[in-house]
Amino acid sequence: MSQKPFLPNHIPPSVSATFELPFFESVSAGFPSPATDYMDKKLDLNELCIQNPSATFFIRVQGDSMLNAGISDGDILIVDRSLTAKHRDVVVAIVESEFVVKRLFKQGKKVLLVAENYHYPPLVIEDDSGFEVWGVVKRVIHNV
Amino acid sequence: MFLLVDCNSFYASCERVFQPRLKDQPIVVLSNNDGCVVARSNEAKALGIAMGVPLFQIKEIVQQNKVAVFSSNYALYGDMSERVMNIMQQFCPNIEVYSIDEAFLKFNFYHHDEATIFAFGQQLRERILQCTGIPVSVGIGSTKTLAKLANHIAKKKTQKSTLQKAYTEGYYPPRFCSGSGVFSLADIAHHESILSQISVGDVWGIGRQYDKKLQSFGFNTVWQLRNAPEGWIRQQMGVVGVRLVKELKGFPCYELEPPETDRQNICVSRSFQKDVSDLRELKEAIATYASRMGEKLRHFEQKAGIITVFIVRNRFKLNPQENGYAYSTQTVELHVPSSDSGKLISTATRLVEQLFRPGLSYKKAGIMASALTSQQALQSDIFGEAHTERKREILMHTMDAINTRMGKNTVRFSASGSFGSIQGSGWQMKAAFRSPRFTTVWDEILRV
């Protein structure tokens, strides 16, 4: 029996929080608009940023420990729980019942959670019991 | 094959996803208005906290055992429920959402071997857990009743030992022993050894009354009930009982129910925090429910042809001399089916005025929409209301858009009460221990 015969590879976005704005399909002048045939749907940020809505959560960042990864205080992270965390992914993890945002380093059985700011030392995970990856950070919403 | 997927201690699990410190802590969730316990984590159950007890009665247990107490956070539970249901739908489009935390799936397996079916249940469970953080139990059987029973077995840790016989026979995958949360009754050949170890009271639809009755006739196990003579069952439990026994034997009598969009009516009702005896407050309450009803109707693209309003008096304050009913109701047919909050509010408040009796106190009110038609199938009437209706639709659409974006009740009808009166009113919900709405309000999202 193959390992995962039922899992869909790509899960289409099924929920999308958009509301439609009306198009101006006709113009009252004699000509039909030459653009009518080229009308397309509006660009949707959800489509760009969210692959799996059922597994996507938003988290607000507190602190500057991930500054060099482009994540600043007050930014909003788009976190996808459907992904399995890989080596070098930025993850939201639980360490001793506290949430952290760090870059994940895996070497064999060794796990390191590294901040992207030299003021903060890396966390070495010796014991798996209090450690869990909560989700993988896919994108950052940052005010310029 | 039917699968019943049921979230484990759903409300408590939702709280845990966003608050890892609650991992092994007992949790209770309170009803509307923080009245009594409506949900418990396993740890809280182990402390002997019963379903439905008022908070003040368990104050000591709560303090001594550091029980985490929460008000119902319906925004969070509703959103998490939707996520879980969506994931299930990706696995299997034939789904009946049975309640906020359980759903039946109907699945045609090409290979009816237990291992394939079991593996499917496990993958579904793992996927939901990974994507949402919510643990679920999966029960599998050839009928809804068997799936529900299998789910019950999957959930009950205590029954692991009593079912040891089935595992030691080498039949069930060993993963079940370590609490995999999946149990299958797909193979009828093994029913005797399993069902003869489960008591009749654990069967879906057998209440305490029937449980007692069946036990008194010597039917103690599900296996005994399954083999009861049909005539006797019909005589004792009627046609529902006959169906139940058929389902236990593996003959489906119940199919998946259609989704809410195809339902015959929609209802919004609440119990009040304290009794309401003022008509103005009662009207505010019913206006709020009517407005919520409008949102629901528009969400499902339905219009209501008939509106029913009901108010319920406090049973304990009923005067035995007056032969009044606790429950009074009034129904009206609309000229043109509508999903317009304004129209629903004016209709509902008019009905409540007719129902209200001064000097009496009410503990609950609600509004029900029936004779639903789809948004498109709108026939015109001689008064030309249909045209106005279309204009109003745009207004409603805009209101919904603003409320979706800016938060519930940002824009609302003044009939549902002003900000000043909203705080002190008896009908408004109390929620002193509510956790943040982590997934539905920007200002309340998780901070890390």
XYZ file of C-alpha atoms in Angstrom:
592
model
C 0.000 0.000 0.000
C 1.417 3.358 -0.908
C 1.945 5.734 1.970
C -0.432 8.547 1.169
C -2.889 7.524 -1.521
C -5.626 9.973 -0.604
C -3.819 13.205 0.092
C -4.462 15.840 -2.547
C -1.180 17.440 -3.581
C -2.551 20.863 -4.048
C -5.547 22.025 -2.123
C -7.395 24.749 -3.992
C -8.412 27.866 -2.090
C -12.015 27.258 -1.158
C -12.681 30.222 1.053
C -11.840 33.658 -0.149
C -12.900 36.726 1.730
C -13.515 39.034 -1.160
C -16.443 41.085 -2.218
C -17.085 41.947 -5.782
C -17.002 45.466 -7.066
C -19.287 46.182 -10.015
C -17.790 46.484 -13.475
C -18.969 49.215 -15.779
C -19.803 46.934 -18.602
C -21.574 49.371 -20.860
C -21.022 52.970 -21.817
C -24.012 55.027 -22.886
C -22.232 56.493 -25.950
C -22.611 54.886 -29.364
C -19.509 52.736 -29.127
C -19.163 49.657 -27.027
C -16.024 49.896 -24.958
C -13.177 48.175 -26.811
C -11.950 46.913 -23.445
C -15.094 44.936 -22.672
C -13.775 41.779 -24.257
C -10.609 42.021 -22.203
C -12.303 42.475 -18.831
C -10.666 40.212 -16.331
C -11.366 39.570 -12.700
C -9.721 41.855 -10.141
C -6.401 40.871 -8.662
C -6.925 39.162 -5.353
C -4.239 39.333 -2.673
C -5.620 36.201 -1.023
C -4.903 34.280 -4.190
C -1.330 35.547 -4.209
C -0.528 35.054 -0.532
C -2.628 32.124 0.629
C -2.342 28.621 -0.775
C -4.410 26.798 1.806
C -6.982 29.036 3.531
C -8.155 26.348 5.969
C -4.624 26.056 7.361
C -3.608 29.723 7.185
C -3.408 31.946 10.263
C -2.287 35.525 10.857
C 0.107 36.390 13.660
C 1.341 39.820 14.765
C 5.055 40.080 15.522
C 6.299 41.481 18.805
C 9.978 42.328 19.030
C 12.914 42.545 16.661
C 14.566 39.125 16.939
C 13.893 38.370 13.242
C 14.884 41.788 11.882
C 17.452 40.446 9.407
C 14.860 38.112 7.904
C 12.784 41.171 7.034
C 10.409 40.713 9.959
C 9.924 43.796 12.120
C 8.005 44.628 15.255
C 4.275 44.983 14.424
C 4.420 43.074 11.124
C 1.800 40.465 10.352
C 2.954 36.963 9.482
C 1.005 34.708 7.134
C 1.488 31.263 8.623
C 0.619 28.023 6.833
C 0.124 25.008 9.069
C -0.380 22.563 6.198
C 3.329 22.613 5.353
C 5.916 20.414 7.010
C 8.785 22.584 8.231
C 12.044 22.135 6.335
C 15.617 23.026 7.194
C 16.031 26.872 7.086
C 12.283 27.622 7.089
C 11.104 30.501 9.255
C 8.667 28.894 11.673
C 6.310 29.718 14.489
C 7.169 27.187 17.168
C 6.174 26.332 20.698
C 9.055 26.038 23.158
C 8.146 25.241 26.761
C 4.544 26.444 26.195
C 5.656 29.782 24.699
C 5.358 30.878 21.075
C 8.533 31.943 19.238
C 9.319 32.997 15.656
C 12.717 31.678 14.564
C 14.579 30.119 11.681
C 14.646 26.338 11.946
C 17.912 24.450 11.478
C 17.835 20.678 11.362
C 20.987 18.612 11.474
C 20.253 14.952 11.880
C 18.388 14.782 15.150
C 19.659 18.148 16.317
C 17.258 21.088 16.120
C 18.279 24.723 16.392
C 16.016 27.757 16.508
C 18.014 30.735 15.321
C 17.082 34.401 15.620
C 17.921 36.733 12.743
C 19.472 39.334 15.011
C 22.878 38.885 16.629
C 21.590 40.219 19.936
C 19.714 36.973 20.433
C 21.503 33.642 20.971
C 20.176 30.540 19.169
C 17.951 28.113 21.042
C 19.230 24.564 21.054
C 16.430 22.041 21.362
C 17.812 19.178 23.424
C 14.524 17.679 24.431
C 11.667 17.223 21.999
C 9.006 17.075 24.682
C 8.485 20.815 25.033
C 9.035 21.604 21.360
C 6.599 21.707 18.474
C 6.478 23.505 15.136
C 3.141 25.346 15.047
C 3.318 26.524 11.444
C 5.576 27.718 8.629
C 5.834 31.460 7.941
C 5.123 32.029 4.245
C 4.864 35.798 3.937
C 5.179 39.002 5.910
C 2.877 42.004 5.731
C 5.034 45.017 6.487
C 4.140 48.698 6.640
C 6.695 50.785 4.766
C -19.197 3.448 3.987
C -19.972 6.184 6.540
C -17.359 8.015 8.573
C -18.272 10.085 11.596
C -15.592 12.648 12.342
C -15.964 14.280 15.725
C -13.646 16.906 17.218
C -12.344 15.983 20.666
C -13.481 18.474 23.347
C -13.894 20.953 20.503
C -14.238 24.259 22.371
C -11.371 23.408 24.719
C -9.239 22.283 21.772
C -9.852 25.611 19.979
C -8.595 27.499 23.034
C -5.504 25.254 23.193
C -4.456 25.896 19.597
C -3.694 29.512 20.474
C -2.690 29.063 24.123
C -0.140 26.254 24.421
C 0.188 26.728 28.181
C -3.275 25.135 28.460
C -1.964 21.855 27.046
C -2.523 19.603 30.059
C -4.638 22.015 32.061
C -8.317 21.298 32.722
C -10.552 23.646 30.703
C -14.244 24.466 30.959
C -16.225 26.648 28.582
C -19.376 28.429 29.770
C -22.721 28.857 28.040
C -24.072 32.152 26.726
C -24.029 34.661 29.565
C -21.426 32.631 31.476
C -24.183 30.615 33.102
C -23.111 27.000 33.175
C -20.538 24.592 31.816
C -21.195 23.582 28.190
C -17.824 22.052 27.316
C -15.042 20.338 29.224
C -11.597 19.045 28.407
C -10.854 15.450 29.429
C -8.910 16.761 32.424
C -11.965 18.718 33.564
C -14.174 15.647 33.105
C -11.736 13.667 35.237
C -12.221 16.216 38.033
C -15.889 15.285 38.073
C -17.156 18.565 36.617
C -20.538 17.700 35.137
C -22.067 19.096 31.966
C -24.466 21.920 32.676
C -23.419 22.805 36.219
C -23.453 26.526 37.061
C -20.023 28.101 37.546
C -20.663 29.099 41.169
C -21.193 25.459 42.123
C -17.723 24.409 41.004
C -15.837 27.460 42.256
C -13.734 25.442 44.694
C -12.782 22.748 42.210
C -11.811 25.477 39.767
C -9.555 27.220 42.268
C -7.932 24.106 43.679
C -7.151 22.537 40.326
C -6.307 25.667 38.346
C -9.116 25.005 35.906
C -9.034 27.464 33.007
C -12.491 29.021 32.599
C -13.635 30.540 29.297
C -16.745 32.280 28.040
C -18.008 30.912 24.739
C -15.957 32.413 21.924
C -18.334 31.617 19.079
C -16.398 33.688 16.545
C -13.352 31.484 17.144
C -15.212 28.157 17.387
C -17.243 28.936 14.272
C -14.157 29.811 12.242
C -12.190 26.766 13.410
C -15.205 24.565 12.682
C -15.395 25.928 9.142
C -11.710 25.111 8.620
C -12.139 21.539 9.856
C -15.235 21.020 7.664
C -13.453 22.454 4.603
C -10.550 20.049 5.013
C -12.967 17.115 5.257
C -14.732 18.315 2.132
C -11.419 18.224 0.264
C -11.119 14.546 1.160
C -14.726 13.702 0.445
C -17.377 15.964 -1.129
C -20.254 13.920 0.316
C -20.446 15.523 3.712
C -23.174 16.289 6.198
C -22.146 18.838 8.788
C -24.015 17.402 11.736
C -23.074 19.988 14.353
C -20.360 22.579 14.983
C -17.874 19.805 15.789
C -19.005 16.682 13.937
C -19.720 15.603 10.395
C -20.697 12.467 8.532
C -18.794 11.582 5.367
C -20.013 9.039 2.855
C -17.257 7.372 0.946
C -17.147 4.648 -1.652
C -14.039 2.571 -1.146
C -12.913 0.514 -4.078
C -11.194 -1.904 -1.763
C -13.254 -2.787 1.219
C -10.383 -4.166 3.216
C -10.111 -2.828 6.702
C -6.514 -1.644 6.317
C -7.335 0.749 3.442
C -10.354 2.194 5.215
C -8.431 2.522 8.448
C -5.529 4.256 6.670
C -7.975 6.736 5.149
C -9.386 7.561 8.576
C -5.907 8.100 9.938
C -4.820 10.367 7.106
C -7.938 12.463 7.511
C -7.265 12.746 11.206
C -3.600 13.661 10.756
C -4.413 16.244 8.086
C -7.014 17.993 10.255
C -4.645 17.963 13.224
C -1.765 19.390 11.218
C -3.773 22.105 9.429
C -5.889 23.296 12.353
C -4.390 21.850 15.548
C -7.760 20.267 16.378
C -7.662 16.558 17.327
C -10.551 14.480 15.989
C -11.868 10.950 16.408
C -13.011 8.962 13.403
C -15.590 6.185 13.507
C -16.228 4.030 10.453
C -19.173 1.761 9.643
C -21.547 0.769 6.866
C -24.367 2.824 8.447
C -24.536 6.117 10.312
C -25.421 4.326 13.549
C -22.409 2.006 13.248
C -20.112 4.921 12.369
C -21.350 6.819 15.414
C -20.801 3.768 17.606
C -17.305 3.234 16.178
C -16.555 6.887 16.928
C -17.680 6.382 20.478
C -15.266 3.466 20.810
C -12.428 5.476 19.233
C -13.002 8.220 21.783
C -13.355 6.180 24.920
C -9.931 5.457 26.262
C -11.345 3.354 29.062
C -12.731 0.844 26.637
C -9.329 0.049 25.248
C -8.816 -2.675 27.823
C -12.265 -4.191 27.382
C -11.612 -4.426 23.683
C -8.227 -5.975 24.221
C -9.591 -9.287 22.999
C -10.190 -7.936 19.528
C -6.642 -6.618 19.271
C -4.979 -9.687 20.674
C -6.754 -11.676 18.002
C -4.420 -9.704 15.805
C -7.167 -8.153 13.821
C -7.024 -4.443 14.498
C -3.964 -2.488 13.462
C -1.738 -2.165 16.486
C -1.814 1.609 16.120
C -5.245 1.624 17.655
C -3.847 0.494 20.968
C -1.767 3.622 21.249
C -4.920 5.712 20.895
C -4.947 6.446 17.174
C -8.393 8.018 17.435
C -9.742 5.892 14.594
C -11.980 2.868 14.968
C -13.636 0.829 12.277
C -16.694 -1.393 12.431
C -16.541 -1.873 8.674
C -16.093 -5.624 8.865
C -19.263 -7.292 10.092
C -17.385 -10.531 10.824
C -15.934 -8.904 13.928
C -19.116 -7.286 15.225
C -19.975 -10.024 17.671
C -16.712 -9.812 19.604
C -16.847 -6.003 19.727
C -20.554 -5.213 20.109
C -21.000 -7.770 22.864
C -18.681 -5.677 25.012
C -20.530 -2.391 24.637
C -23.608 -1.485 26.637
C -26.853 -0.493 24.872
C -26.836 2.984 26.404
C -23.862 3.885 24.198
C -25.893 3.538 21.003
C -26.842 6.778 19.248
C -30.507 7.522 19.857
C -30.919 5.360 22.947
C -31.691 7.733 25.748
C -31.754 7.029 29.445
C -35.405 5.909 29.273
C -34.858 3.254 26.614
C -31.577 2.240 28.215
C -33.396 1.432 31.468
C -36.202 -0.331 29.672
C -33.895 -2.459 27.527
C -31.742 -3.380 30.531
C -34.872 -4.439 32.447
C -35.706 -6.835 29.618
C -32.205 -8.242 29.765
C -30.740 -6.410 26.791
C -27.419 -5.260 28.176
C -25.072 -5.260 25.219
C -25.382 -3.813 21.747
C -24.977 -7.311 20.313
C -28.075 -8.468 22.215
C -30.078 -5.485 20.978
C -28.921 -6.107 17.415
C -30.328 -9.638 17.583
C -33.618 -8.709 19.253
C -36.741 -9.888 17.381
C -38.116 -7.170 15.120
C -41.700 -7.560 16.309
C -40.727 -6.986 19.892
C -38.637 -3.945 19.001
C -41.489 -2.471 16.973
C -43.811 -2.962 19.897
C -41.428 -1.453 22.452
C -39.606 1.242 20.508
C -41.702 1.846 17.411
C -40.473 2.318 13.885
C -37.460 4.348 15.040
C -36.297 1.363 17.057
C -36.729 -0.977 14.105
C -34.590 1.299 11.950
C -31.982 1.534 14.668
C -31.643 -2.255 14.859
C -31.476 -2.508 11.062
C -28.693 0.073 11.058
C -26.828 -1.913 13.717
C -27.047 -4.921 11.418
C -25.468 -2.899 8.629
C -28.506 -1.950 6.526
C -28.560 1.830 5.993
C -31.855 3.518 6.909
C -30.483 7.048 7.131
C -28.690 8.943 4.377
C -26.691 12.177 4.532
C -28.925 15.195 5.219
C -28.811 18.112 2.769
C -26.696 21.123 3.791
C -28.142 24.158 5.544
C -28.579 25.999 2.245
C -31.259 23.476 1.284
C -32.949 23.486 4.657
C -36.536 24.421 5.161
C -36.043 27.100 7.777
C -33.468 29.222 9.567
C -33.722 30.165 13.212
C -31.967 32.696 15.452
C -32.727 32.618 19.159
C -30.970 33.278 22.459
C -31.603 32.986 26.174
C -31.319 36.264 28.034
C -28.705 36.961 30.654
C -31.474 38.033 33.017
C -35.215 38.030 32.583
C -36.643 40.803 30.441
C -39.992 42.373 31.312
C -39.645 45.624 29.375
C -41.128 45.790 25.870
C -38.411 48.156 24.639
C -35.648 45.729 25.635
C -37.523 42.805 24.151
C -37.908 44.700 20.877
C -34.197 45.527 20.824
C -33.359 41.884 21.329
C -35.689 40.642 18.611
C -34.438 43.358 16.242
C -30.887 42.126 16.755
C -31.891 38.550 16.012
C -33.866 39.663 12.971
C -30.808 41.513 11.727
C -28.649 38.390 12.238
C -31.332 36.398 10.450
C -31.072 38.787 7.496
C -27.303 38.209 7.355
C -27.807 34.451 7.424
C -30.439 34.533 4.693
C -28.252 36.699 2.465
C -25.258 34.474 3.131
C -27.191 31.445 1.885
C -28.800 33.537 -0.892
C -32.272 32.809 0.412
C -35.384 34.878 1.046
C -37.967 34.242 3.730
C -41.656 33.993 2.838
C -42.862 33.415 6.384
C -41.608 34.961 9.604
C -42.317 33.442 13.010
C -41.435 35.145 16.271
C -41.519 33.408 19.626
C -40.961 34.534 23.199
C -40.556 32.207 26.152
C -41.479 33.012 29.732
C -39.517 31.905 32.728
C -41.048 28.567 33.663
C -40.184 28.959 37.326
C -42.053 32.226 37.594
C -45.226 30.934 35.959
C -48.234 31.488 38.105
C -50.045 28.147 38.460
C -53.428 29.902 38.650
C -53.183 31.478 35.229
C -53.254 28.797 32.598
C -50.813 30.632 30.358
C -48.257 28.853 28.261
C -44.576 29.486 28.753
C -44.130 29.705 25.008
C -46.007 32.129 22.772
C -45.615 32.547 19.064
C -46.884 34.651 16.174
C -46.473 34.069 12.448
C -46.906 36.311 9.434
C -46.605 35.792 5.695
C -44.669 38.411 3.759
C -46.158 39.872 0.542
C -42.816 39.436 -1.146
C -40.171 37.046 0.185
C -37.376 39.074 1.687
C -33.893 38.946 3.183
C -33.902 42.661 3.958
C -32.873 43.246 7.580
C -34.982 46.401 7.743
C -38.100 44.574 6.685
C -37.382 41.604 8.930
C -36.844 43.928 11.879
C -40.053 45.898 11.352
C -42.033 42.680 10.903
C -40.471 40.987 13.909
C -40.873 43.928 16.269
C -44.525 44.281 15.241
C -45.077 40.618 16.043
C -43.328 40.909 19.387
C -45.564 43.854 20.310
C -48.560 41.596 19.741
C -47.072 38.814 21.842
C -45.847 40.879 24.758
C -47.913 40.975 27.959
C -46.993 43.676 30.468
C -45.988 42.443 33.903
C -44.609 39.131 32.671
C -40.926 38.326 32.471
C -39.335 36.552 29.527
C -36.169 34.504 29.422
C -35.784 33.757 25.741
C -36.827 35.036 22.327
C -36.239 34.031 18.762
C -37.156 34.452 15.150
C -37.590 31.797 12.498
C -37.700 32.179 8.733
C -39.487 29.588 6.628
C -40.948 29.163 3.135
C -37.488 29.959 1.875
C -36.912 30.701 -1.785
C -33.652 31.252 -3.554
C -32.543 34.845 -4.116
C -33.091 34.657 -7.887
C -36.590 33.200 -7.976
C -38.317 36.380 -6.951
C -41.772 36.915 -8.342
C -43.248 40.360 -8.734
C -46.326 41.505 -6.866
C -49.003 44.023 -7.747
C -47.746 46.611 -5.257
C -44.400 46.774 -7.003
C -42.531 45.859 -3.863
C -40.159 43.726 -5.867
C -38.591 46.803 -7.405
C -37.954 48.478 -4.052
C -36.691 45.144 -2.855
C -33.948 45.182 -5.474
C -32.781 48.618 -4.355
C -32.728 47.455 -0.759
C -30.608 44.484 -1.785
C -27.796 46.844 -2.722
C -28.058 48.509 0.689
C -27.942 45.118 2.447
C -24.982 44.035 0.344
C -23.107 47.181 1.349
C -23.954 46.684 5.023
C -22.715 43.108 4.944
C -19.518 44.200 3.206
C -18.800 46.844 5.846
C -19.563 44.458 8.699
C -17.389 41.737 7.197
C -14.525 44.156 6.893
C -14.831 46.282 10.020
C -16.246 43.706 12.433
C -19.700 42.545 13.378
C -22.317 45.223 14.116
C -20.230 48.136 12.844
C -23.261 49.240 10.877
C -26.630 48.210 12.234
C -30.238 49.229 12.462
C -31.019 51.576 15.320
C -33.856 49.259 16.382
C -31.275 46.860 17.780
C -30.380 49.366 20.481
C -28.006 52.296 20.846
C -24.539 51.981 22.303
C -25.619 53.509 25.595
C -28.367 51.057 26.298
C -26.546 48.060 24.892
C -24.306 47.608 27.918
C -26.938 47.541 30.615
C -29.687 45.644 28.830
C -30.745 42.325 30.219
C -30.805 40.611 26.856
C -27.200 41.398 25.987
C -24.743 38.556 26.341
C -22.276 38.425 29.187
C -18.853 37.078 28.304
C -16.394 37.968 31.033
C -13.826 35.247 30.271
C -13.797 35.246 26.487
C -10.443 34.616 24.815
C -9.379 36.842 21.892
C -11.089 36.224 18.557
C -7.781 35.000 17.142
C -8.993 34.288 13.622
C -11.719 36.816 12.880
C -10.693 40.233 14.272
C -7.417 41.897 13.230
C -6.899 43.600 16.585
C -7.185 40.277 18.410
C -4.899 38.015 16.345
C -2.192 36.004 18.048
C 0.886 38.006 19.107
C 4.272 36.311 19.070
